[in-house]
CSV table of C-alpha atoms in Angstrom, one decimal:
chain,number,residue,atom,x,y,z
A,1,MET,CA,24.5,145.8,82.2
A,2,PHE,CA,24.8,146.0,86.0
A,3,ASN,CA,27.6,148.2,87.2
A,4,PHE,CA,28.5,148.1,90.8
A,5,PHE,CA,29.8,151.7,91.0
A,6,ASP,CA,26.9,153.2,89.0
A,7,GLU,CA,24.4,151.6,91.4
A,8,ILE,CA,26.1,153.2,94.4
A,9,LYS,CA,26.4,156.6,92.8
A,10,LYS,CA,22.7,156.6,92.0
A,11,SER,CA,21.8,156.3,95.7
A,12,SER,CA,24.4,159.0,96.7
A,13,PRO,CA,23.5,162.7,97.4
A,14,LEU,CA,26.9,163.9,96.2
A,15,ASP,CA,27.7,165.5,92.9
A,16,GLY,CA,28.0,162.9,90.2
A,17,GLN,CA,31.0,164.6,88.5
A,18,ILE,CA,33.1,164.4,91.7
A,19,LEU,CA,32.2,160.8,92.1
A,20,ASN,CA,33.7,159.9,88.7
A,21,ASP,CA,37.3,160.8,89.8
A,22,TYR,CA,38.3,157.4,90.9
A,23,GLN,CA,36.9,154.3,92.7
A,24,ILE,CA,38.4,151.9,95.2
A,25,ILE,CA,37.2,148.6,96.6
A,26,ASN,CA,38.9,147.1,99.6
A,27,MET,CA,38.1,143.4,100.0
A,28,SER,CA,38.8,142.2,103.5
A,29,SER,CA,42.1,144.2,103.6
A,30,ARG,CA,43.6,141.5,101.3
A,31,LEU,CA,42.8,142.9,97.9
A,32,LEU,CA,42.4,146.5,96.8
A,33,TYR,CA,40.9,147.3,93.4
A,34,VAL,CA,41.3,150.8,92.0
A,35,GLU,CA,39.7,152.3,88.9
A,36,GLY,CA,40.9,155.7,87.6
A,37,HIS,CA,44.5,155.8,88.7
A,38,GLN,CA,46.8,158.1,86.9
A,39,GLY,CA,50.1,156.4,87.4
A,40,LEU,CA,52.3,154.6,89.9
A,41,VAL,CA,54.6,156.7,92.1
A,42,VAL,CA,56.1,154.3,94.7
A,43,LEU,CA,56.2,150.5,94.5
A,44,SER,CA,57.5,148.4,97.3
A,45,LYS,CA,56.5,145.5,99.5
A,46,GLU,CA,55.4,147.9,102.3
A,47,GLU,CA,53.9,150.8,100.4
A,48,ILE,CA,52.3,151.4,97.0
A,49,VAL,CA,51.6,155.0,96.1
A,50,PHE,CA,49.7,156.1,92.9
A,51,ARG,CA,48.3,159.3,91.5
A,52,VAL,CA,44.6,160.0,91.3
A,53,LYS,CA,42.7,163.0,90.2
A,54,GLY,CA,43.3,165.7,92.9
A,55,GLY,CA,46.2,164.0,94.7
A,56,ARG,CA,47.7,160.7,95.6
A,57,LEU,CA,46.6,157.5,97.3
A,58,SER,CA,49.0,155.7,99.6
A,59,VAL,CA,48.4,152.0,100.4
A,60,GLU,CA,50.5,150.6,103.3
A,61,GLY,CA,50.8,147.0,104.3
A,62,ASP,CA,52.9,143.9,104.3
A,63,GLY,CA,54.0,141.8,101.3
A,64,LEU,CA,52.2,144.0,98.8
A,65,ILE,CA,52.1,142.9,95.2
A,66,LEU,CA,50.7,144.8,92.3
A,67,ASN,CA,48.6,142.0,91.1
A,68,GLU,CA,47.5,143.7,87.9
A,69,LEU,CA,48.3,147.1,86.3
A,70,THR,CA,46.6,148.5,83.3
A,71,ASP,CA,46.1,151.9,81.9
A,72,LYS,CA,43.2,152.8,84.2
A,73,THR,CA,43.0,150.1,86.8
A,74,LEU,CA,45.2,148.3,89.3
A,75,THR,CA,44.8,145.6,91.8
A,76,ILE,CA,46.9,145.3,94.9
A,77,ALA,CA,47.2,142.0,96.8
A,78,GLY,CA,48.7,141.5,100.3
A,79,LYS,CA,48.0,142.5,103.9
A,80,ILE,CA,46.6,146.0,103.6
A,81,LYS,CA,46.9,148.0,106.7
A,82,ARG,CA,46.1,151.6,105.7
A,83,VAL,CA,44.8,153.5,102.7
A,84,GLU,CA,45.4,157.2,102.8
A,85,ALA,CA,44.5,160.0,100.4
A,86,GLN,CA,47.1,162.7,100.1
A,87,GLU,CA,46.6,166.2,98.7
B,1,MET,CA,38.5,145.0,85.3
B,2,LYS,CA,40.0,142.9,82.6
B,3,LYS,CA,39.9,139.2,82.6
B,4,ASN,CA,42.9,137.8,84.2
B,5,LYS,CA,44.4,135.5,81.6
B,6,ARG,CA,46.7,133.2,83.4
B,7,SER,CA,47.0,130.6,80.7
B,8,SER,CA,49.7,132.1,78.6
B,9,ARG,CA,52.2,134.5,80.2
B,10,ALA,CA,55.8,135.3,80.2
B,11,LYS,CA,57.7,136.4,83.4
B,12,LEU,CA,60.2,139.2,83.1
B,13,ARG,CA,62.8,140.6,85.4
B,14,ILE,CA,64.0,144.2,85.0
B,15,LYS,CA,66.9,146.0,86.6
B,16,GLY,CA,67.2,149.7,86.6
B,17,LEU,CA,66.1,152.9,88.3
B,18,ASN,CA,62.7,154.6,88.3
B,19,GLN,CA,60.8,151.4,87.5
B,20,GLU,CA,57.4,153.0,88.5
B,21,ARG,CA,57.7,155.3,85.6
B,22,ALA,CA,58.5,152.5,83.2
B,23,LEU,CA,55.6,150.4,84.5
B,24,ASN,CA,53.3,153.4,84.1
B,25,SER,CA,54.5,153.8,80.5
B,26,LEU,CA,54.1,150.1,79.8
B,27,SER,CA,50.6,149.9,81.3
B,28,LYS,CA,49.2,152.3,78.7
B,29,ASP,CA,49.9,149.6,76.0
B,30,PHE,CA,50.0,146.3,77.8
B,31,ASP,CA,48.4,144.6,80.8
B,32,ILE,CA,50.9,143.8,83.5
B,33,PHE,CA,50.4,141.2,86.2
B,34,ASN,CA,51.9,140.1,89.5
B,35,ILE,CA,54.3,143.0,89.8
B,36,ASP,CA,56.6,142.0,92.6
B,37,ARG,CA,59.4,144.3,93.7
B,38,ALA,CA,61.6,142.3,95.9
B,39,ASP,CA,64.4,144.9,95.8
B,40,ARG,CA,64.7,148.5,94.8
B,41,ARG,CA,66.8,147.6,91.8
B,42,PHE,CA,64.9,144.6,90.7
B,43,CYS,CA,61.3,144.0,89.7
B,44,GLU,CA,59.5,140.9,88.4
B,45,PHE,CA,56.2,140.9,86.5
B,46,GLU,CA,54.2,139.0,84.0
B,47,VAL,CA,52.8,140.0,80.6
B,48,GLU,CA,50.9,138.0,78.1
B,49,SER,CA,53.4,135.8,76.1
B,50,LYS,CA,52.4,137.4,72.8
B,51,ASN,CA,53.6,140.8,74.2
B,52,ALA,CA,56.8,139.6,75.8
B,53,LYS,CA,59.1,140.6,73.0
B,54,LYS,CA,57.5,144.0,72.6
B,55,VAL,CA,57.6,144.7,76.3
B,56,LYS,CA,61.3,143.6,76.4
B,57,SER,CA,62.1,146.0,73.5
B,58,ALA,CA,60.2,148.9,75.0
B,59,LEU,CA,62.0,148.5,78.4
B,60,ALA,CA,65.4,148.0,76.8
B,61,ALA,CA,64.8,151.2,74.9
B,62,GLN,CA,64.4,153.0,78.2
B,63,GLY,CA,67.7,151.7,79.4
B,64,PHE,CA,66.6,148.7,81.6
B,65,GLU,CA,68.2,145.4,81.7
B,66,VAL,CA,65.4,143.0,80.8
B,67,GLU,CA,65.4,139.2,81.1
B,68,ILE,CA,62.5,136.8,80.2
B,69,ILE,CA,62.9,134.3,83.0
B,70,SER,CA,60.0,131.9,82.2
B,71,SER,CA,57.1,131.4,80.0
B,72,ARG,CA,54.0,129.3,80.4
B,73,GLY,CA,50.8,128.5,78.5
B,74,LEU,CA,49.8,126.8,75.3
B,75,SER,CA,51.4,129.4,73.0
B,76,HIS,CA,54.7,129.0,74.8
B,77,TRP,CA,54.7,125.2,74.4
B,78,LEU,CA,53.6,125.4,70.8
B,79,LYS,CA,56.5,127.8,70.2
B,80,ILE,CA,58.9,125.3,71.8
B,81,ALA,CA,57.4,122.4,70.0
B,82,LEU,CA,57.5,124.1,66.6
B,83,GLY,CA,61.1,125.2,67.2
B,84,SER,CA,62.3,121.8,68.1
B,85,TYR,CA,63.5,119.6,65.2
B,86,GLY,CA,63.3,116.5,67.3
B,87,ILE,CA,59.6,117.0,68.2
B,88,ILE,CA,58.7,117.9,64.7
B,89,THR,CA,60.5,114.8,63.3
B,90,ALA,CA,58.8,112.6,65.9
B,91,LEU,CA,55.4,114.1,65.0
B,92,ILE,CA,56.0,113.6,61.3
B,93,LEU,CA,57.2,110.0,61.8
B,94,SER,CA,54.2,109.2,64.1
B,95,THR,CA,51.8,110.6,61.5
B,96,ILE,CA,53.4,108.6,58.7
B,97,PHE,CA,53.4,105.4,60.8
B,98,TYR,CA,49.8,106.0,61.8
B,99,VAL,CA,48.6,106.5,58.2
B,100,ALA,CA,50.7,103.5,57.1
B,101,GLN,CA,49.4,101.1,59.7
B,102,TYR,CA,45.8,102.3,59.4
B,103,GLY,CA,45.5,100.6,56.1
B,104,GLN,CA,46.8,97.3,57.4
B,105,ILE,CA,45.1,94.3,59.0
B,106,TRP,CA,47.0,93.5,62.2
B,107,LEU,CA,44.8,90.7,63.6
B,108,VAL,CA,42.9,87.9,62.1
B,109,LYS,CA,40.3,86.6,64.5
B,110,VAL,CA,38.5,83.3,63.7
B,111,VAL,CA,35.3,82.5,65.5
B,112,GLY,CA,32.7,79.8,65.3
B,113,THR,CA,35.0,76.8,64.6
B,114,GLN,CA,34.3,73.5,66.4
B,115,THR,CA,36.5,71.0,64.5
B,116,LEU,CA,38.4,73.2,62.2
B,117,ASP,CA,41.8,74.4,63.2
B,118,LYS,CA,41.9,78.2,63.6
B,119,GLY,CA,45.6,78.3,63.0
B,120,GLU,CA,45.1,76.5,59.7
B,121,ILE,CA,42.6,79.1,58.6
B,122,VAL,CA,44.8,82.0,59.5
B,123,THR,CA,47.7,80.5,57.7
B,124,PHE,CA,45.5,80.0,54.6
B,125,ILE,CA,44.5,83.7,54.7
B,126,ASP,CA,48.1,84.8,55.2
B,127,ASP,CA,49.3,82.7,52.3
B,128,ASN,CA,46.6,83.8,49.9
B,129,PHE,CA,45.5,87.3,50.7
B,130,SER,CA,47.1,90.6,51.3
B,131,ARG,CA,46.9,92.3,54.7
B,132,SER,CA,46.3,95.7,53.1
B,133,LYS,CA,42.7,96.8,53.6
B,134,SER,CA,42.6,98.4,50.2
B,135,LYS,CA,43.6,95.2,48.4
B,136,LEU,CA,41.3,93.0,50.5
B,137,ASP,CA,38.2,91.6,48.9
B,138,THR,CA,36.2,89.9,51.6
B,139,LYS,CA,33.8,88.3,49.1
B,140,ASP,CA,36.8,86.6,47.4
B,141,MET,CA,38.1,85.5,50.8
B,142,GLU,CA,34.7,83.9,51.8
B,143,ASP,CA,34.6,82.0,48.5
B,144,ALA,CA,38.2,80.8,48.9
B,145,LEU,CA,37.6,79.7,52.4
B,146,LYS,CA,34.5,77.7,51.5
B,147,LYS,CA,36.4,76.1,48.6
B,148,GLN,CA,39.4,75.2,50.7
B,149,PHE,CA,37.7,73.9,53.8
B,150,PHE,CA,34.9,71.6,52.9
B,151,LYS,CA,33.6,71.5,56.5
B,152,ILE,CA,32.6,75.2,56.2
B,153,SER,CA,28.9,75.6,55.7
B,154,SER,CA,29.0,79.4,55.5
B,155,VAL,CA,31.5,82.0,56.3
B,156,SER,CA,31.4,85.8,56.7
B,157,VAL,CA,34.5,88.0,56.7
B,158,ALA,CA,34.4,91.6,57.9
B,159,VAL,CA,37.1,94.2,58.5
B,160,VAL,CA,36.6,95.7,62.0
B,161,GLY,CA,39.1,98.5,62.6
B,162,GLN,CA,42.5,96.9,62.3
B,163,SER,CA,41.2,93.4,62.6
B,164,LEU,CA,39.7,90.8,60.2
B,165,LEU,CA,36.8,89.0,61.7
B,166,VAL,CA,36.2,85.5,60.2
B,167,ASN,CA,32.9,84.0,61.4
B,168,ILE,CA,32.5,80.4,60.4
B,169,TYR,CA,29.6,78.0,60.6
B,170,GLU,CA,30.6,74.4,60.2
B,171,LYS,CA,28.6,71.7,58.4
B,172,THR,CA,26.8,69.3,60.6
B,173,LEU,CA,27.5,65.7,59.4
B,174,PRO,CA,24.9,63.0,59.6
B,175,PRO,CA,25.7,60.4,62.3
B,176,GLU,CA,27.0,57.8,59.8
B,177,MET,CA,29.4,60.3,58.4
B,178,GLN,CA,30.7,61.6,61.7
B,179,GLY,CA,34.1,60.8,63.2
B,180,GLN,CA,37.6,60.5,61.7
B,181,PHE,CA,36.8,57.4,59.6
B,182,SER,CA,39.3,55.4,61.6
B,183,PRO,CA,39.2,51.6,61.3
B,184,ILE,CA,38.4,49.6,64.4
B,185,PHE,CA,41.5,47.9,65.8
B,186,SER,CA,41.9,45.0,68.1
B,187,ASP,CA,43.1,46.2,71.5
B,188,PHE,CA,44.1,42.7,72.7
B,189,ASP,CA,45.6,39.5,71.5
B,190,GLY,CA,43.0,36.8,71.1
B,191,ARG,CA,40.8,34.5,69.0
B,192,ILE,CA,37.6,36.0,67.4
B,193,THR,CA,34.6,34.1,68.6
B,194,ALA,CA,31.7,36.3,67.4
B,195,VAL,CA,31.1,39.2,65.0
B,196,GLU,CA,28.1,41.4,64.6
B,197,LEU,CA,28.7,44.1,62.0
B,198,VAL,CA,26.8,47.3,62.2
B,199,GLN,CA,28.5,49.4,59.6
B,200,GLY,CA,31.8,49.2,57.6
B,201,THR,CA,33.6,46.3,56.1
B,202,LEU,CA,34.8,43.3,58.2
B,203,ALA,CA,38.5,42.4,58.1
B,204,VAL,CA,38.2,39.3,60.4
B,205,LYS,CA,35.9,36.4,60.9
B,206,PRO,CA,35.2,34.1,63.8
B,207,GLY,CA,38.1,31.8,64.5
B,208,ASP,CA,40.8,34.3,63.4
B,209,ILE,CA,43.6,35.0,65.7
B,210,VAL,CA,44.4,38.7,66.1
B,211,GLN,CA,47.0,40.7,67.8
B,212,LYS,CA,46.8,44.0,69.4
B,213,GLY,CA,46.7,46.7,66.6
B,214,ASP,CA,45.2,44.4,63.9
B,215,ILE,CA,42.3,46.0,61.9
B,216,LEU,CA,39.0,44.4,62.7
B,217,VAL,CA,36.6,46.6,60.7
B,218,GLN,CA,37.5,48.9,57.7
B,219,PRO,CA,35.9,52.4,57.6
B,220,PHE,CA,34.2,52.0,54.2
B,221,ILE,CA,31.5,50.1,52.4
B,222,VAL,CA,31.1,49.2,48.8
B,223,ASP,CA,27.6,50.1,47.5
B,224,SER,CA,25.5,48.4,45.0
B,225,GLN,CA,27.2,50.3,42.2
B,226,GLY,CA,30.5,49.1,43.3
B,227,GLN,CA,31.5,52.5,44.6
B,228,MET,CA,33.5,52.7,47.8
B,229,ARG,CA,32.0,55.1,50.4
B,230,GLU,CA,33.7,56.1,53.6
B,231,VAL,CA,31.6,55.5,56.8
B,232,GLU,CA,32.1,55.4,60.5
B,233,PRO,CA,32.8,51.7,61.2
B,234,ALA,CA,30.7,50.0,64.0
B,235,ALA,CA,30.6,46.4,65.1
B,236,LYS,CA,30.3,44.1,68.1
B,237,ILE,CA,33.2,41.8,68.2
B,238,HIS,CA,33.9,39.2,70.8
B,239,ALA,CA,37.1,37.3,71.3
B,240,ASN,CA,38.8,34.9,73.6
B,241,VAL,CA,41.6,36.8,75.2
B,242,TRP,CA,44.4,35.3,77.0
B,243,LEU,CA,45.4,36.8,80.3
B,244,ARG,CA,49.0,35.8,81.3
B,245,GLY,CA,50.6,35.9,84.8
B,246,GLU,CA,54.0,34.6,85.9
B,247,SER,CA,55.8,33.7,89.1
B,248,GLU,CA,59.4,32.6,89.6
B,249,HIS,CA,61.2,30.5,92.2
B,250,SER,CA,64.8,29.7,92.9
B,251,GLU,CA,65.5,26.8,95.2
B,252,SER,CA,68.5,28.5,96.6
B,253,ARG,CA,68.4,32.3,97.1
B,254,MET,CA,69.7,35.2,99.2
B,255,VAL,CA,67.0,37.0,101.2
B,256,THR,CA,67.6,40.4,102.9
B,257,TYR,CA,65.3,41.4,105.8
B,258,ARG,CA,65.0,44.0,108.5
B,259,THR,CA,65.9,42.8,112.0
B,260,GLY,CA,63.7,45.4,113.7
B,261,ASN,CA,66.6,47.4,115.1
B,262,LYS,CA,66.7,51.0,114.1
B,263,ILE,CA,68.6,54.3,114.8
B,264,VAL,CA,66.8,57.6,114.3
B,265,CYS,CA,68.8,60.8,113.6
B,266,ASP,CA,67.2,64.3,113.4
B,267,GLU,CA,68.5,67.4,111.8
B,268,ILE,CA,67.0,70.9,111.6
B,269,SER,CA,68.2,73.3,108.9
B,270,LEU,CA,67.4,76.8,107.9
B,271,PHE,CA,68.1,78.0,104.3
B,272,GLY,CA,70.2,74.9,103.8
B,273,LEU,CA,72.3,75.6,107.0
B,274,LYS,CA,72.3,72.9,109.6
B,275,ILE,CA,71.3,74.5,112.9
B,276,TYR,CA,70.7,71.3,115.0
B,277,SER,CA,71.7,67.7,114.7
B,278,ASN,CA,71.6,64.6,117.0
B,279,ALA,CA,73.6,62.4,114.6
B,280,LYS,CA,74.5,59.1,116.2
B,281,GLU,CA,77.1,56.5,115.3
B,282,ILE,CA,75.6,53.8,113.0
B,283,THR,CA,76.7,50.5,114.4
B,284,PHE,CA,74.8,48.3,111.9
B,285,SER,CA,76.9,46.5,109.4
B,286,SER,CA,74.2,46.7,106.8
B,287,PHE,CA,71.1,48.9,106.9
B,288,ASP,CA,68.3,50.5,104.9
B,289,LEU,CA,68.0,54.3,105.1
B,290,GLU,CA,64.7,56.1,105.0
B,291,LYS,CA,64.8,59.9,104.8
B,292,SER,CA,61.9,62.3,105.3
B,293,GLU,CA,61.7,66.2,105.4
B,294,THR,CA,59.0,68.2,107.1
B,295,TYR,CA,58.6,72.0,107.4
B,296,LEU,CA,58.3,73.0,111.0
B,297,THR,CA,56.4,76.2,110.2
B,298,LYS,CA,53.3,76.6,108.1
B,299,ASN,CA,54.5,79.7,106.2
B,300,ASN,CA,57.8,80.2,104.4
B,301,ILE,CA,58.9,83.3,106.4
B,302,LEU,CA,61.1,81.1,108.5
B,303,PRO,CA,61.6,77.8,106.5
B,304,LEU,CA,62.8,75.5,109.2
B,305,ILE,CA,63.1,72.0,107.9
B,306,LEU,CA,63.3,68.9,110.0
B,307,GLN,CA,65.1,66.0,108.3
B,308,LYS,CA,64.6,62.6,109.9
B,309,ASN,CA,66.9,59.8,109.0
B,310,ILE,CA,66.0,56.3,110.1
B,311,TYR,CA,68.5,53.5,109.7
B,312,TYR,CA,67.0,50.0,109.8
B,313,GLU,CA,69.4,47.1,110.4
B,314,THR,CA,69.2,44.4,107.8
B,315,LYS,CA,70.6,40.9,107.5
B,316,THR,CA,71.0,38.7,104.4
B,317,GLU,CA,70.6,35.0,104.6
B,318,GLN,CA,70.6,32.2,102.1
B,319,ILE,CA,67.3,30.3,102.0
B,320,ASP,CA,67.2,26.8,100.5
B,321,GLN,CA,63.7,25.6,99.6
B,322,SER,CA,62.6,23.0,97.0
B,323,PHE,CA,60.1,23.9,94.3
B,324,GLU,CA,57.8,21.1,95.3
B,325,GLU,CA,57.4,22.8,98.7
B,326,VAL,CA,56.1,26.1,97.2
B,327,LYS,CA,54.6,24.8,94.0
B,328,GLU,CA,51.0,25.5,94.9
B,329,GLN,CA,51.9,28.9,96.3
B,330,LYS,CA,53.7,29.8,93.1
B,331,ILE,CA,50.9,28.6,90.9
B,332,ASP,CA,48.5,30.7,92.9
B,333,GLU,CA,50.8,33.7,92.7
B,334,ALA,CA,51.0,33.4,88.9
B,335,LYS,CA,47.2,33.1,88.7
B,336,GLN,CA,46.8,36.2,90.7
B,337,ASN,CA,49.2,38.0,88.4
B,338,ALA,CA,47.0,36.9,85.5
B,339,LEU,CA,43.8,37.9,87.1
B,340,ILE,CA,45.0,41.5,87.5
B,341,TYR,CA,44.0,42.0,83.9
B,342,LEU,CA,40.5,40.7,84.4
B,343,GLN,CA,37.8,43.2,83.4
B,344,GLU,CA,34.4,43.6,84.9
B,345,CYS,CA,32.3,42.0,82.1
B,346,ASP,CA,34.8,39.2,81.2
B,347,ILE,CA,33.6,35.6,81.2
B,348,ILE,CA,36.3,33.1,82.2
B,349,GLU,CA,36.3,30.4,79.6
B,350,SER,CA,39.3,28.3,80.9
B,351,GLU,CA,42.4,28.3,83.0
B,352,ASP,CA,45.7,26.5,82.6
B,353,TYR,CA,49.3,26.8,83.7
B,354,VAL,CA,52.8,25.7,82.5
B,355,ILE,CA,55.9,25.2,84.6
B,356,SER,CA,59.2,25.7,82.9
B,357,GLY,CA,62.8,25.9,83.9
B,358,GLY,CA,65.2,23.6,85.8
B,359,SER,CA,68.5,23.6,87.7
B,360,GLY,CA,66.9,25.1,90.7
B,361,ASN,CA,65.1,28.0,88.8
B,362,TYR,CA,61.4,27.6,87.9
B,363,THR,CA,58.8,29.8,86.2
B,364,VAL,CA,55.1,29.3,86.4
B,365,THR,CA,53.1,30.8,83.6
B,366,TYR,CA,49.3,30.9,84.2
B,367,LEU,CA,46.9,31.5,81.4
B,368,VAL,CA,43.3,32.6,81.9
B,369,THR,CA,41.1,32.6,78.8
B,370,VAL,CA,38.3,35.1,78.9
B,371,ASN,CA,35.7,36.1,76.4
B,372,ARG,CA,35.3,39.9,76.0
B,373,SER,CA,34.2,42.5,73.6
B,374,ILE,CA,37.2,44.0,71.7
B,375,GLY,CA,37.8,46.8,69.2
B,376,VAL,CA,38.8,50.4,69.5
B,377,THR,CA,39.5,53.3,67.3
B,378,TYR,CA,43.1,54.4,66.6
B,379,GLU,CA,43.1,56.8,69.6
B,380,GLY,CA,42.0,54.0,71.9
B,381,LEU,CA,45.0,51.9,71.2
B,382,PHE,CA,47.3,54.2,73.1
């Protein structure tokens, strides 16, 4: 079966192990899909922070809603202004 | 990414601190959708309806105040429906009604009749057969219909859904057997002059005087075995018929006539309310009044009605005139009154008149004797 992330990893020169930590897709700054999160830290309309392997990811924007939250994935909808990786 | 099942979800609202932790904990066992944190203390989110109670229990165990604020989807409605005695009762009653009526004939449709009365056939079926499908034997019904209505040549009965379809083919009678076997009646008063029988039994002979409504030909014949057989009567019968006209004269009489003077008054009204009038004083001592109404507009949006009243002055005078002066005129008037009844093919045999009366009042009776073909069926009499 076709897997979007696998296809990108195959063409990357980086270490495959590192690339398995987590994946993010930002669609038009309106929808952010994350695979491999390790838990929610902050949840508000302006900021959503969640843990990933090796740190945290902070998503800032307006009217943010956690559209879907499962054990390994989450989807954020809203006006996404900034995505920042924190150590 | 899991498929986003939007069809059957429950929406929950939680109140408490450290909601992120609680959501992390929940997300390990349940999928959570549309998490909206409007306030630091409150958070709303959706879970699948089937998990709503478990999620509520899990959060309550962590010290959160939890409220299920809405549910949607088929399972939710099924839950409501199955929990409502009213809906269950209605469903059961509807099912019982449907099953009960399914076995019944609701409509009897009769097709193919030309002279037979459909209502009579439906009444016969209602009186003699059940409307329950299970008890209905269409073969029996066909036989019974054929037995009951001799005009039926063949009939087929079929149950179509909730309807009973009765398809009838009527017998075609030979020409001599057609009709209602009504006798031929005289449609005028007169004396029979000639008879030419085609079919049936004669009830009159030449020279007989008949009145309107008398039977001329009976609708049967007696065959060589002495058996009476019904037939459609037919004959050519001619008779001398008397056409009668009258005129009257009084030697002294009051006559009212219009003098030619008139007064015209107009009124215009709207919805029965008079909005214009040029009413004038009527100075005539006696008058005839003619009224007429006309709509002033072509549509009824504004129904303006013009009423015109015309008053004609009249005078009444006594006229003295002897009968001898107007005798010929009155005879002619009576004749014209008699000739009104003359028909196209009548042959005038004779004419005569009688003057009766006295003491200043006279009546002229004019008789025109014509020879014409007479005889109609019962319906033709009226």
